[in-house]
Amino acid sequence: MTGIAVLETPTGWPAILLPRSAAGAGAADPADLDAAVRAGAFEGLRRAVRDLGATGTIAVVGASGLRGRGGAGYPAADKWRAAGGTAAPGRIVVANGYGADPASQTDQTLLEQNPFAVIEGLAIAAFAVGAEEAIIAVRTEATSAIRLLEAALAAASDAGFVGANVLGAGRHLDVTVRTVQGAYLLGEETILLKALEGKRGQPEQRPPHPATRGLRGLPTVVHNVQTLAAIPWILVHGADAFAKIGAADCPGTILVQIRGAGRSGVAEVPLGTPLRQIAALAGPLGAGRSVKAVLVGGPSGGILPSDALDIPYTFDALRAAGAHVGSGSVIVADDRACIVDLARVLTRYCADEACGKTIPCRIGTRRLSEIGDRLAAGTARAGDLDLLADLAADIVGSALCDHERLATLPLMSGMRYFRAELDEHLERSSCPAGVCHPVAMATSATH
Ligand SMILES: Cc1cc2nc3c(=O)[nH]c(=O)nc-3n(C[C@H](O)[C@H](O)[C@H](O)COP(=O)(O)O)c2cc1C
Ligand code: SF4
């Protein structure tokens, strides 16, 4: 175990993804199948195979309103219908456990704390879409998660939950754990599939989407591991019970990676929880400090000011606010932070990580990054903020994957919510927070 901290959440918050005991010390061995079965593991698979059938299983997941946790919030059952509706010689389900954001350990925590929920969700999804092959893709560096997962998979296979003749019902499911190593972009589904084929990690034009034409040309349902881990709960407790948890348009729970001055760790939160309440899980700031901004979604996330924190944590609300759920990262920055500096560092990372296949993203993110650098260095030119907005508008929608749009979020949200601070850097070559250099040095006498 890596000892990733799981934060306590308020009493009454549901625990669907992480076992409650994971929040405290002395949690049971997560790869102990007997203990997991005693706690209800694989009951959802039994219901799917023995009671509901494939169509009934898809109907229940559709009625639950489950949306993919990988970032975009696409309805899970729609993907299943698309894959199941194809006439293909085989289908594949891929659990995306890559965890692209190096600063977020949500998916790794799930794999370490509740591997059987991921395996069971994968088996249910495979049963529903008629797949006989499933892959769990994990980042090579997540060694403890891989060890646990492999032990859990071997136990599940010995017990007949996966492998030949699943639950004695005559269906076969071959599940493998595949490790992938590489850049941030590898978490994007078409790139991940390329990597699994042993090819260069660049995305493909869509449509066709992977659900109809994916790995080796076969219909491939790719789901984040959290999406899969919610499915057993839905089949056991019912679609209605799930739909009542969280937000009406976005039910269930999600894992967030919280970082702040007080506490850092992973927490399971109901979707729709006000961002302010989630940020509060980071604990109090130091004496005399106040929240200036919360960075939401990871490197290509949005920077939201303290007065915008009452928005519900949902895919649609965050997108409307200029951020996104992304990697589940929620970072609390206090009043000493400089928004230009934060946006500049994030944009540089996004530009460096762009795979380069599409020119507007490759060149555009680099130009955005340069504007961020000029603002921080006090060398920005008149018109740079207009150029920033024009560039961002030109980049968005012109590329092969969503990275181009997401890469504009740090600077664009900075401009939307902290315009005065950006103007100060541009017009007066001054950094109000005293962070940017050499500007800060030149103006330190004023602080
Ligand atoms: C730049 C980029 C990085 C991504 N990284 C991840 C990732 O690490 N894990 C993940 O599950 N999805 C990631 N996604 C989203 C996937 O492409 C895909 O939508 C997701 O795995 C589908 O799962 P879902 O249906 O459960 O949401 C990323 C997308 C982009 C554009
Ligand atoms: S949008 Fe960016 S990251 Fe995505 S394919 Fe194009 S260059 Fe690569």
Tab-separated table of C-alpha atoms and ligand atoms in Angstrom:
chain	number	residue	atom	x	y	z
A	1	MET	CA	0.000	0.000	0.000
A	2	THR	CA	1.226	3.493	-0.736
A	3	GLY	CA	-0.527	4.989	2.263
A	4	ILE	CA	-2.497	7.543	0.259
A	5	ALA	CA	-4.555	9.517	2.781
A	6	VAL	CA	-8.311	9.012	2.569
A	7	LEU	CA	-10.037	11.977	4.169
A	8	GLU	CA	-12.940	11.622	6.567
A	9	THR	CA	-16.139	13.074	5.142
A	10	PRO	CA	-19.183	14.370	7.020
A	11	THR	CA	-21.467	11.771	8.592
A	12	GLY	CA	-24.265	10.853	6.225
A	13	TRP	CA	-22.283	11.204	3.028
A	14	PRO	CA	-22.706	7.962	1.081
A	15	ALA	CA	-19.833	5.544	0.487
A	16	ILE	CA	-20.262	3.842	-2.866
A	17	LEU	CA	-16.728	3.726	-4.200
A	18	LEU	CA	-14.500	3.503	-1.147
A	19	PRO	CA	-15.267	1.253	1.791
A	20	ARG	CA	-15.970	3.459	4.823
A	21	SER	CA	-13.278	1.723	6.824
A	22	ALA	CA	-10.735	2.987	4.297
A	23	ALA	CA	-11.048	6.383	5.909
A	24	GLY	CA	-9.732	5.012	9.158
A	25	ALA	CA	-6.764	2.943	10.109
A	26	GLY	CA	-6.730	-0.843	9.932
A	27	ALA	CA	-8.845	-1.384	6.843
A	28	ALA	CA	-9.179	-5.058	5.873
A	29	ASP	CA	-6.981	-6.528	3.123
A	30	PRO	CA	-8.611	-5.120	-0.045
A	31	ALA	CA	-7.597	-8.215	-2.047
A	32	ASP	CA	-9.268	-10.645	0.410
A	33	LEU	CA	-12.058	-12.060	-1.748
A	34	ASP	CA	-13.860	-13.916	1.047
A	35	ALA	CA	-14.127	-10.744	3.110
A	36	ALA	CA	-15.254	-8.794	0.069
A	37	VAL	CA	-17.917	-11.368	-0.805
A	38	ARG	CA	-19.173	-11.318	2.789
A	39	ALA	CA	-19.531	-7.546	2.374
A	40	GLY	CA	-21.589	-8.032	-0.820
A	41	ALA	CA	-19.006	-8.091	-3.622
A	42	PHE	CA	-20.128	-9.775	-6.868
A	43	GLU	CA	-23.790	-9.662	-5.852
A	44	GLY	CA	-24.336	-7.084	-8.616
A	45	LEU	CA	-22.759	-9.412	-11.187
A	46	ARG	CA	-25.026	-12.221	-10.010
A	47	ARG	CA	-28.096	-10.007	-10.476
A	48	ALA	CA	-26.960	-9.000	-13.944
A	49	VAL	CA	-26.215	-12.517	-15.152
A	50	ARG	CA	-28.973	-14.456	-13.398
A	51	ASP	CA	-31.860	-11.968	-13.142
A	52	LEU	CA	-31.548	-9.049	-15.526
A	53	GLY	CA	-29.810	-10.273	-18.663
A	54	ALA	CA	-27.791	-7.936	-20.861
A	55	THR	CA	-30.674	-5.719	-21.968
A	56	GLY	CA	-32.082	-5.469	-18.454
A	57	THR	CA	-28.660	-4.557	-17.064
A	58	ILE	CA	-28.248	-1.752	-19.588
A	59	ALA	CA	-31.754	-0.532	-18.750
A	60	VAL	CA	-30.968	-0.356	-15.017
A	61	VAL	CA	-27.677	1.476	-15.562
A	62	GLY	CA	-29.454	3.860	-17.965
A	63	ALA	CA	-32.233	4.541	-15.445
A	64	SER	CA	-29.665	5.232	-12.718
A	65	GLY	CA	-28.333	8.215	-14.682
A	66	LEU	CA	-24.709	7.065	-14.252
A	67	ARG	CA	-22.354	9.377	-16.126
A	68	GLY	CA	-18.723	8.588	-16.864
A	69	ARG	CA	-16.288	9.825	-14.222
A	70	GLY	CA	-13.392	10.186	-16.678
A	71	GLY	CA	-14.041	13.877	-17.135
A	72	ALA	CA	-16.686	14.505	-19.765
A	73	GLY	CA	-19.642	12.952	-17.922
A	74	TYR	CA	-20.989	11.000	-20.906
A	75	PRO	CA	-23.910	8.689	-19.979
A	76	ALA	CA	-22.513	5.185	-19.437
A	77	ALA	CA	-25.496	3.290	-20.809
A	78	ASP	CA	-25.405	5.237	-24.097
A	79	LYS	CA	-21.879	3.978	-24.681
A	80	TRP	CA	-22.975	0.433	-23.915
A	81	ARG	CA	-25.890	0.658	-26.347
A	82	ALA	CA	-23.568	1.968	-29.065
A	83	ALA	CA	-21.122	-0.911	-28.554
A	84	GLY	CA	-23.809	-3.558	-28.133
A	85	GLY	CA	-25.614	-2.384	-31.264
A	86	THR	CA	-22.699	-3.127	-33.579
A	87	ALA	CA	-22.329	-6.313	-35.556
A	88	ALA	CA	-18.732	-7.156	-34.722
A	89	PRO	CA	-16.795	-10.391	-34.224
A	90	GLY	CA	-15.896	-9.297	-30.671
A	91	ARG	CA	-16.132	-6.457	-28.171
A	92	ILE	CA	-13.771	-5.167	-25.517
A	93	VAL	CA	-14.156	-3.215	-22.285
A	94	VAL	CA	-11.241	-1.120	-21.032
A	95	ALA	CA	-11.011	0.206	-17.489
A	96	ASN	CA	-9.114	3.474	-17.654
A	97	GLY	CA	-7.080	3.544	-14.457
A	98	TYR	CA	-4.246	5.573	-15.954
A	99	GLY	CA	-4.759	8.611	-13.731
A	100	ALA	CA	-3.172	11.154	-16.062
A	101	ASP	CA	-2.793	13.973	-13.544
A	102	PRO	CA	0.371	13.237	-11.568
A	103	ALA	CA	-1.007	15.276	-8.670
A	104	SER	CA	-4.263	13.321	-8.346
A	105	GLN	CA	-4.406	9.863	-6.834
A	106	THR	CA	-8.146	9.309	-6.981
A	107	ASP	CA	-8.103	6.331	-9.339
A	108	GLN	CA	-5.046	4.776	-7.754
A	109	THR	CA	-6.739	5.048	-4.358
A	110	LEU	CA	-9.821	3.289	-5.676
A	111	LEU	CA	-7.722	0.491	-7.174
A	112	GLU	CA	-5.887	0.075	-3.893
A	113	GLN	CA	-8.897	0.297	-1.601
A	114	ASN	CA	-11.590	-1.445	-3.602
A	115	PRO	CA	-10.154	-3.510	-6.486
A	116	PHE	CA	-13.086	-5.936	-6.503
A	117	ALA	CA	-15.577	-3.135	-7.233
A	118	VAL	CA	-13.589	-2.240	-10.372
A	119	ILE	CA	-13.298	-5.886	-11.437
A	120	GLU	CA	-16.994	-6.525	-10.780
A	121	GLY	CA	-18.062	-3.372	-12.646
A	122	LEU	CA	-15.869	-4.414	-15.542
A	123	ALA	CA	-17.418	-7.893	-15.568
A	124	ILE	CA	-20.938	-6.413	-15.518
A	125	ALA	CA	-20.163	-3.974	-18.345
A	126	ALA	CA	-18.594	-6.803	-20.376
A	127	PHE	CA	-21.650	-8.982	-19.800
A	128	ALA	CA	-23.991	-6.151	-20.824
A	129	VAL	CA	-22.206	-5.345	-24.098
A	130	GLY	CA	-21.248	-8.927	-24.945
A	131	ALA	CA	-17.497	-8.530	-24.513
A	132	GLU	CA	-15.256	-11.502	-23.850
A	133	GLU	CA	-12.115	-9.437	-23.408
A	134	ALA	CA	-11.439	-6.773	-20.796
A	135	ILE	CA	-8.363	-4.772	-19.916
A	136	ILE	CA	-7.525	-2.773	-16.822
A	137	ALA	CA	-5.000	-0.121	-17.857
A	138	VAL	CA	-2.869	1.200	-15.021
A	139	ARG	CA	0.061	3.559	-14.882
A	140	THR	CA	3.334	1.589	-14.628
A	141	GLU	CA	4.457	3.551	-11.577
A	142	ALA	CA	1.367	2.515	-9.550
A	143	THR	CA	3.143	-0.611	-8.361
A	144	SER	CA	1.138	-1.224	-5.205
A	145	ALA	CA	-2.174	-0.835	-7.067
A	146	ILE	CA	-0.965	-3.253	-9.742
A	147	ARG	CA	0.088	-5.855	-7.156
A	148	LEU	CA	-3.247	-5.651	-5.383
A	149	LEU	CA	-5.220	-5.713	-8.595
A	150	GLU	CA	-3.410	-8.775	-9.870
A	151	ALA	CA	-3.982	-10.601	-6.587
A	152	ALA	CA	-7.658	-9.618	-6.601
A	153	LEU	CA	-8.055	-10.649	-10.226
A	154	ALA	CA	-6.480	-14.062	-9.608
A	155	ALA	CA	-8.852	-14.641	-6.669
A	156	ALA	CA	-11.888	-13.508	-8.689
A	157	SER	CA	-10.870	-15.799	-11.526
A	158	ASP	CA	-10.419	-18.820	-9.201
A	159	ALA	CA	-13.897	-18.161	-7.811
A	160	GLY	CA	-15.476	-18.014	-11.275
A	161	PHE	CA	-16.404	-14.315	-11.297
A	162	VAL	CA	-14.233	-13.773	-14.373
A	163	GLY	CA	-12.471	-16.183	-16.729
A	164	ALA	CA	-14.050	-19.254	-18.291
A	165	ASN	CA	-17.780	-19.798	-17.730
A	166	VAL	CA	-18.523	-16.734	-15.559
A	167	LEU	CA	-20.886	-17.719	-12.713
A	168	GLY	CA	-21.530	-20.991	-14.535
A	169	ALA	CA	-23.627	-19.136	-17.112
A	170	GLY	CA	-21.497	-20.124	-20.099
A	171	ARG	CA	-19.975	-16.701	-20.824
A	172	HIS	CA	-16.224	-16.216	-20.975
A	173	LEU	CA	-14.390	-13.084	-19.831
A	174	ASP	CA	-10.644	-12.770	-20.219
A	175	VAL	CA	-9.386	-9.895	-18.006
A	176	THR	CA	-5.802	-8.640	-18.077
A	177	VAL	CA	-3.998	-5.857	-16.240
A	178	ARG	CA	-1.907	-3.821	-18.694
A	179	THR	CA	0.585	-1.243	-17.555
A	180	VAL	CA	1.113	1.894	-19.587
A	181	GLN	CA	3.752	4.500	-19.109
A	182	GLY	CA	4.047	7.876	-20.662
A	183	ALA	CA	2.734	11.364	-20.836
A	184	TYR	CA	-0.318	13.167	-19.471
A	185	LEU	CA	-2.188	12.639	-22.739
A	186	LEU	CA	-2.116	8.850	-22.346
A	187	GLY	CA	-5.258	9.029	-20.219
A	188	GLU	CA	-7.249	10.237	-23.234
A	189	GLU	CA	-9.144	7.218	-24.488
A	190	THR	CA	-8.047	7.035	-28.136
A	191	ILE	CA	-4.433	7.595	-27.127
A	192	LEU	CA	-4.688	4.952	-24.438
A	193	LEU	CA	-6.024	2.482	-26.982
A	194	LYS	CA	-3.132	3.269	-29.305
A	195	ALA	CA	-0.698	2.625	-26.464
A	196	LEU	CA	-2.415	-0.674	-25.705
A	197	GLU	CA	-1.871	-1.608	-29.353
A	198	GLY	CA	1.814	-0.805	-28.913
A	199	LYS	CA	1.573	2.217	-31.211
A	200	ARG	CA	2.626	5.840	-30.885
A	201	GLY	CA	0.368	7.690	-28.443
A	202	GLN	CA	-1.609	10.072	-30.629
A	203	PRO	CA	-5.383	10.345	-30.899
A	204	GLU	CA	-7.602	9.413	-33.785
A	205	GLN	CA	-10.266	11.387	-35.579
A	206	ARG	CA	-13.749	10.737	-34.182
A	207	PRO	CA	-16.267	9.502	-35.259
A	208	PRO	CA	-16.039	6.589	-35.228
A	209	HIS	CA	-15.883	6.608	-31.442
A	210	PRO	CA	-14.117	3.735	-29.677
A	211	ALA	CA	-17.483	2.292	-28.622
A	212	THR	CA	-18.094	1.391	-32.258
A	213	ARG	CA	-14.507	1.061	-33.507
A	214	GLY	CA	-11.726	0.941	-30.943
A	215	LEU	CA	-8.981	-1.463	-29.951
A	216	ARG	CA	-7.891	-3.552	-32.958
A	217	GLY	CA	-10.908	-2.108	-34.799
A	218	LEU	CA	-13.364	-3.770	-32.392
A	219	PRO	CA	-16.118	-1.936	-30.490
A	220	THR	CA	-14.448	-0.879	-27.241
A	221	VAL	CA	-16.164	0.597	-24.223
A	222	VAL	CA	-13.658	2.702	-22.284
A	223	HIS	CA	-14.648	3.722	-18.776
A	224	ASN	CA	-12.867	5.375	-15.952
A	225	VAL	CA	-12.383	2.958	-13.049
A	226	GLN	CA	-14.740	5.009	-10.841
A	227	THR	CA	-17.556	4.666	-13.376
A	228	LEU	CA	-17.122	0.902	-13.320
A	229	ALA	CA	-16.879	0.705	-9.540
A	230	ALA	CA	-20.284	2.403	-9.143
A	231	ILE	CA	-22.078	-0.237	-11.242
A	232	PRO	CA	-22.231	-3.107	-8.697
A	233	TRP	CA	-23.818	-0.728	-6.157
A	234	ILE	CA	-26.431	0.299	-8.713
A	235	LEU	CA	-27.391	-3.282	-9.505
A	236	VAL	CA	-27.643	-4.246	-5.847
A	237	HIS	CA	-29.455	-1.158	-4.537
A	238	GLY	CA	-31.380	-0.229	-7.681
A	239	ALA	CA	-31.390	2.627	-10.169
A	240	ASP	CA	-33.794	4.722	-8.097
A	241	ALA	CA	-31.627	4.586	-4.984
A	242	PHE	CA	-28.597	5.699	-7.001
A	243	ALA	CA	-30.505	8.445	-8.783
A	244	LYS	CA	-31.415	9.927	-5.383
A	245	ILE	CA	-27.777	10.400	-4.399
A	246	GLY	CA	-25.946	13.517	-5.492
A	247	ALA	CA	-27.268	15.886	-8.155
A	248	ALA	CA	-30.397	15.184	-10.196
A	249	ASP	CA	-28.557	15.562	-13.522
A	250	CYS	CA	-25.480	13.829	-12.248
A	251	PRO	CA	-26.166	11.258	-9.550
A	252	GLY	CA	-23.785	9.281	-7.377
A	253	THR	CA	-20.460	10.039	-5.799
A	254	ILE	CA	-17.006	10.837	-7.135
A	255	LEU	CA	-13.487	10.844	-5.743
A	256	VAL	CA	-11.706	14.159	-5.367
A	257	GLN	CA	-8.058	14.814	-4.642
A	258	ILE	CA	-7.945	17.666	-2.179
A	259	ARG	CA	-4.883	19.751	-1.462
A	260	GLY	CA	-4.683	22.627	0.946
A	261	ALA	CA	-2.640	24.092	3.730
A	262	GLY	CA	-4.348	21.939	6.374
A	263	ARG	CA	-4.934	18.511	4.853
A	264	SER	CA	-4.396	16.683	1.590
A	265	GLY	CA	-5.950	13.424	0.511
A	266	VAL	CA	-8.661	11.687	-1.439
A	267	ALA	CA	-12.318	11.988	-0.439
A	268	GLU	CA	-15.526	10.489	-1.780
A	269	VAL	CA	-18.091	13.252	-2.252
A	270	PRO	CA	-21.656	13.268	-3.557
A	271	LEU	CA	-21.814	14.964	-6.942
A	272	GLY	CA	-23.594	18.281	-6.623
A	273	THR	CA	-21.907	19.139	-3.317
A	274	PRO	CA	-21.064	22.857	-3.292
A	275	LEU	CA	-17.415	23.342	-4.187
A	276	ARG	CA	-16.994	25.406	-1.011
A	277	GLN	CA	-17.861	22.377	1.114
A	278	ILE	CA	-15.406	20.193	-0.796
A	279	ALA	CA	-12.631	22.769	-0.477
A	280	ALA	CA	-13.345	22.921	3.264
A	281	LEU	CA	-12.233	19.282	3.559
A	282	ALA	CA	-8.695	20.648	3.152
A	283	GLY	CA	-9.025	22.056	6.657
A	284	PRO	CA	-8.377	25.562	7.900
A	285	LEU	CA	-5.814	27.855	6.343
A	286	GLY	CA	-3.072	29.364	8.448
A	287	ALA	CA	-3.897	32.173	10.865
A	288	GLY	CA	-4.902	35.343	9.073
A	289	ARG	CA	-5.067	33.671	5.679
A	290	SER	CA	-8.088	33.587	3.369
A	291	VAL	CA	-9.045	31.534	0.320
A	292	LYS	CA	-8.141	33.359	-2.856
A	293	ALA	CA	-8.853	30.684	-5.437
A	294	VAL	CA	-9.592	27.022	-5.925
A	295	LEU	CA	-7.965	25.184	-8.825
A	296	VAL	CA	-10.373	22.588	-10.145
A	297	GLY	CA	-9.760	19.769	-12.621
A	298	GLY	CA	-6.001	19.293	-12.754
A	299	PRO	CA	-3.325	20.876	-14.963
A	300	SER	CA	-5.856	21.859	-17.607
A	301	GLY	CA	-8.356	23.022	-15.025
A	302	GLY	CA	-10.025	26.261	-14.083
A	303	ILE	CA	-9.071	28.767	-11.402
A	304	LEU	CA	-12.186	29.838	-9.526
A	305	PRO	CA	-12.363	32.741	-7.065
A	306	SER	CA	-13.637	32.338	-3.501
A	307	ASP	CA	-16.968	34.002	-4.343
A	308	ALA	CA	-17.693	31.395	-7.062
A	309	LEU	CA	-17.420	28.427	-4.728
A	310	ASP	CA	-21.112	27.907	-4.118
A	311	ILE	CA	-21.499	26.187	-7.469
A	312	PRO	CA	-22.367	22.501	-7.303
A	313	TYR	CA	-19.576	20.081	-8.127
A	314	THR	CA	-21.066	18.603	-11.311
A	315	PHE	CA	-19.779	18.178	-14.859
A	316	ASP	CA	-22.119	20.785	-16.307
A	317	ALA	CA	-21.880	23.414	-13.556
A	318	LEU	CA	-18.082	23.332	-13.531
A	319	ARG	CA	-17.925	23.528	-17.289
A	320	ALA	CA	-20.239	26.538	-17.277
A	321	ALA	CA	-17.986	28.160	-14.678
A	322	GLY	CA	-14.913	27.724	-16.899
A	323	ALA	CA	-13.443	24.702	-15.125
A	324	HIS	CA	-14.094	20.942	-15.320
A	325	VAL	CA	-14.185	17.850	-13.140
A	326	GLY	CA	-11.127	16.484	-14.995
A	327	SER	CA	-8.835	14.557	-12.706
A	328	GLY	CA	-10.915	15.347	-9.615
A	329	SER	CA	-8.225	17.663	-8.309
A	330	VAL	CA	-9.331	20.470	-5.973
A	331	ILE	CA	-6.473	22.683	-4.791
A	332	VAL	CA	-7.063	25.506	-2.344
A	333	ALA	CA	-4.806	28.539	-2.847
A	334	ASP	CA	-4.663	31.245	-0.197
A	335	ASP	CA	-4.338	35.013	-0.554
A	336	ARG	CA	-0.569	34.788	-1.156
A	337	ALA	CA	-1.067	33.085	-4.517
A	338	CYS	CA	-0.574	34.929	-7.806
A	339	ILE	CA	-3.159	33.981	-10.404
A	340	VAL	CA	-0.866	34.845	-13.305
A	341	ASP	CA	1.825	32.607	-11.919
A	342	LEU	CA	-0.584	29.708	-11.352
A	343	ALA	CA	-2.139	30.031	-14.817
A	344	ARG	CA	1.283	30.400	-16.432
A	345	VAL	CA	2.673	27.232	-14.850
A	346	LEU	CA	-0.429	25.194	-15.725
A	347	THR	CA	-0.508	26.480	-19.314
A	348	ARG	CA	3.163	25.702	-19.777
A	349	TYR	CA	2.511	22.145	-18.606
A	350	CYS	CA	-0.419	21.805	-21.038
A	351	ALA	CA	1.667	23.148	-23.929
A	352	ASP	CA	4.537	20.793	-23.101
A	353	GLU	CA	2.174	17.831	-22.913
A	354	ALA	CA	0.301	18.524	-26.194
A	355	CYS	CA	1.112	15.595	-28.471
A	356	GLY	CA	1.581	17.873	-31.462
A	357	LYS	CA	-0.627	16.075	-33.962
A	358	THR	CA	-2.890	19.059	-34.615
A	359	ILE	CA	-1.352	22.409	-35.411
A	360	PRO	CA	-3.822	24.754	-33.635
A	361	CYS	CA	-3.197	22.912	-30.378
A	362	ARG	CA	0.533	22.446	-30.881
A	363	ILE	CA	1.246	26.065	-31.813
A	364	GLY	CA	-1.704	27.680	-30.036
A	365	THR	CA	-0.983	26.291	-26.583
A	366	ARG	CA	2.653	27.351	-26.989
A	367	ARG	CA	1.588	30.921	-27.858
A	368	LEU	CA	-0.786	30.949	-24.858
A	369	SER	CA	2.045	29.822	-22.657
A	370	GLU	CA	4.282	32.595	-23.993
A	371	ILE	CA	1.645	35.219	-23.145
A	372	GLY	CA	1.491	33.800	-19.612
A	373	ASP	CA	5.286	34.036	-19.394
A	374	ARG	CA	5.253	37.650	-20.638
A	375	LEU	CA	2.611	38.626	-18.089
A	376	ALA	CA	4.657	37.099	-15.294
A	377	ALA	CA	7.889	38.694	-16.484
A	378	GLY	CA	6.339	42.148	-16.788
A	379	THR	CA	7.022	42.200	-20.534
A	380	ALA	CA	3.470	41.730	-21.792
A	381	ARG	CA	2.438	43.925	-24.702
A	382	ALA	CA	-0.693	46.024	-25.069
A	383	GLY	CA	-3.266	43.789	-26.715
A	384	ASP	CA	-1.855	40.566	-25.215
A	385	LEU	CA	-5.061	39.842	-23.301
A	386	ASP	CA	-7.141	40.339	-26.459
A	387	LEU	CA	-4.717	38.072	-28.276
A	388	LEU	CA	-5.137	35.531	-25.500
A	389	ALA	CA	-8.915	35.510	-25.930
A	390	ASP	CA	-8.646	35.308	-29.741
A	391	LEU	CA	-6.134	32.482	-29.600
A	392	ALA	CA	-8.242	30.516	-27.136
A	393	ALA	CA	-11.313	30.938	-29.354
A	394	ASP	CA	-9.355	29.795	-32.420
A	395	ILE	CA	-7.870	26.751	-30.709
A	396	VAL	CA	-11.133	25.455	-29.306
A	397	GLY	CA	-12.943	23.028	-31.586
A	398	SER	CA	-10.152	22.787	-34.111
A	399	ALA	CA	-8.327	19.734	-32.884
A	400	LEU	CA	-8.462	15.976	-32.518
A	401	CYS	CA	-8.944	15.733	-28.785
A	402	ASP	CA	-10.310	17.847	-25.971
A	403	HIS	CA	-6.871	18.803	-24.709
A	404	GLU	CA	-6.868	21.919	-26.873
A	405	ARG	CA	-10.025	23.295	-25.216
A	406	LEU	CA	-8.986	22.238	-21.736
A	407	ALA	CA	-5.515	23.757	-22.111
A	408	THR	CA	-7.075	27.214	-22.462
A	409	LEU	CA	-8.925	26.968	-19.137
A	410	PRO	CA	-6.240	28.147	-16.692
A	411	LEU	CA	-5.559	31.443	-18.471
A	412	MET	CA	-9.141	31.984	-19.613
A	413	SER	CA	-10.588	31.390	-16.138
A	414	GLY	CA	-7.845	33.629	-14.739
A	415	MET	CA	-8.892	36.343	-17.151
A	416	ARG	CA	-12.593	35.822	-16.420
A	417	TYR	CA	-12.344	36.012	-12.644
A	418	PHE	CA	-9.115	37.869	-11.898
A	419	ARG	CA	-8.957	40.385	-14.733
A	420	ALA	CA	-7.723	43.208	-12.494
A	421	GLU	CA	-4.745	41.107	-11.429
A	422	LEU	CA	-3.867	40.308	-15.043
A	423	ASP	CA	-4.246	44.004	-15.966
A	424	GLU	CA	-1.932	44.931	-13.114
A	425	HIS	CA	0.755	42.624	-14.521
A	426	LEU	CA	0.233	43.952	-18.033
A	427	GLU	CA	-0.228	47.663	-17.504
A	428	ARG	CA	2.011	48.270	-14.495
A	429	SER	CA	4.421	45.333	-14.747
A	430	SER	CA	3.475	44.684	-11.165
A	431	CYS	CA	2.634	41.478	-9.318
A	432	PRO	CA	0.213	42.331	-6.475
A	433	ALA	CA	0.998	39.049	-4.693
A	434	GLY	CA	4.744	39.624	-4.994
A	435	VAL	CA	5.266	36.231	-6.605
A	436	CYS	CA	6.285	36.939	-10.195
A	437	HIS	CA	9.924	37.680	-10.888
A	438	PRO	CA	11.625	39.879	-11.846
A	439	VAL	CA	8.471	41.981	-11.495
A	440	ALA	CA	8.197	41.132	-7.823
A	441	MET	CA	11.748	42.215	-7.193
A	442	ALA	CA	11.248	45.456	-9.023
A	443	THR	CA	8.121	46.233	-7.044
A	444	SER	CA	8.975	44.640	-3.709
A	445	ALA	CA	9.393	48.049	-2.135
A	446	THR	CA	5.652	48.574	-2.443
A	447	HIS	CA	4.776	45.398	-0.421
B	1	LIG	C1	-6.050	15.140	-21.991
B	1	LIG	C2	-7.004	14.125	-21.470
B	1	LIG	C3	-6.605	13.276	-20.443
B	1	LIG	C4	-7.486	12.315	-19.940
B	1	LIG	N1	-7.068	11.519	-18.921
B	1	LIG	C5	-7.918	10.586	-18.406
B	1	LIG	C6	-7.514	9.737	-17.355
B	1	LIG	O1	-6.391	9.823	-16.844
B	1	LIG	N2	-8.408	8.813	-16.888
B	1	LIG	C7	-9.673	8.699	-17.429
B	1	LIG	O2	-10.438	7.848	-17.010
B	1	LIG	N3	-10.081	9.509	-18.430
B	1	LIG	C8	-9.245	10.428	-18.936
B	1	LIG	N4	-9.659	11.221	-19.974
B	1	LIG	C9	-11.012	10.986	-20.526
B	1	LIG	C10	-10.996	9.778	-21.476
B	1	LIG	O3	-10.627	10.235	-22.780
B	1	LIG	C11	-12.368	9.106	-21.582
B	1	LIG	O4	-13.337	10.068	-21.873
B	1	LIG	C12	-12.743	8.358	-20.305
B	1	LIG	O5	-11.757	7.436	-19.924
B	1	LIG	C13	-14.059	7.632	-20.517
B	1	LIG	O6	-14.493	7.088	-19.301
B	1	LIG	P1	-15.902	7.451	-18.678
B	1	LIG	O7	-16.947	7.050	-19.683
B	1	LIG	O8	-15.973	6.601	-17.467
B	1	LIG	O9	-15.910	8.905	-18.391
B	1	LIG	C14	-8.796	12.191	-20.491
B	1	LIG	C15	-9.191	13.056	-21.524
B	1	LIG	C16	-8.309	14.010	-22.010
B	1	LIG	C17	-8.766	14.914	-23.112
B	2	SF4	S1	-5.562	18.570	-29.586
B	2	SF4	FE1	-3.435	18.719	-28.901
B	2	SF4	S2	-3.141	16.955	-27.643
B	2	SF4	FE2	-5.017	16.584	-28.844
B	2	SF4	S3	-4.329	15.569	-30.732
B	2	SF4	FE3	-4.220	17.688	-31.193
B	2	SF4	S4	-2.086	18.298	-30.662
B	2	SF4	FE4	-2.499	16.349	-29.704
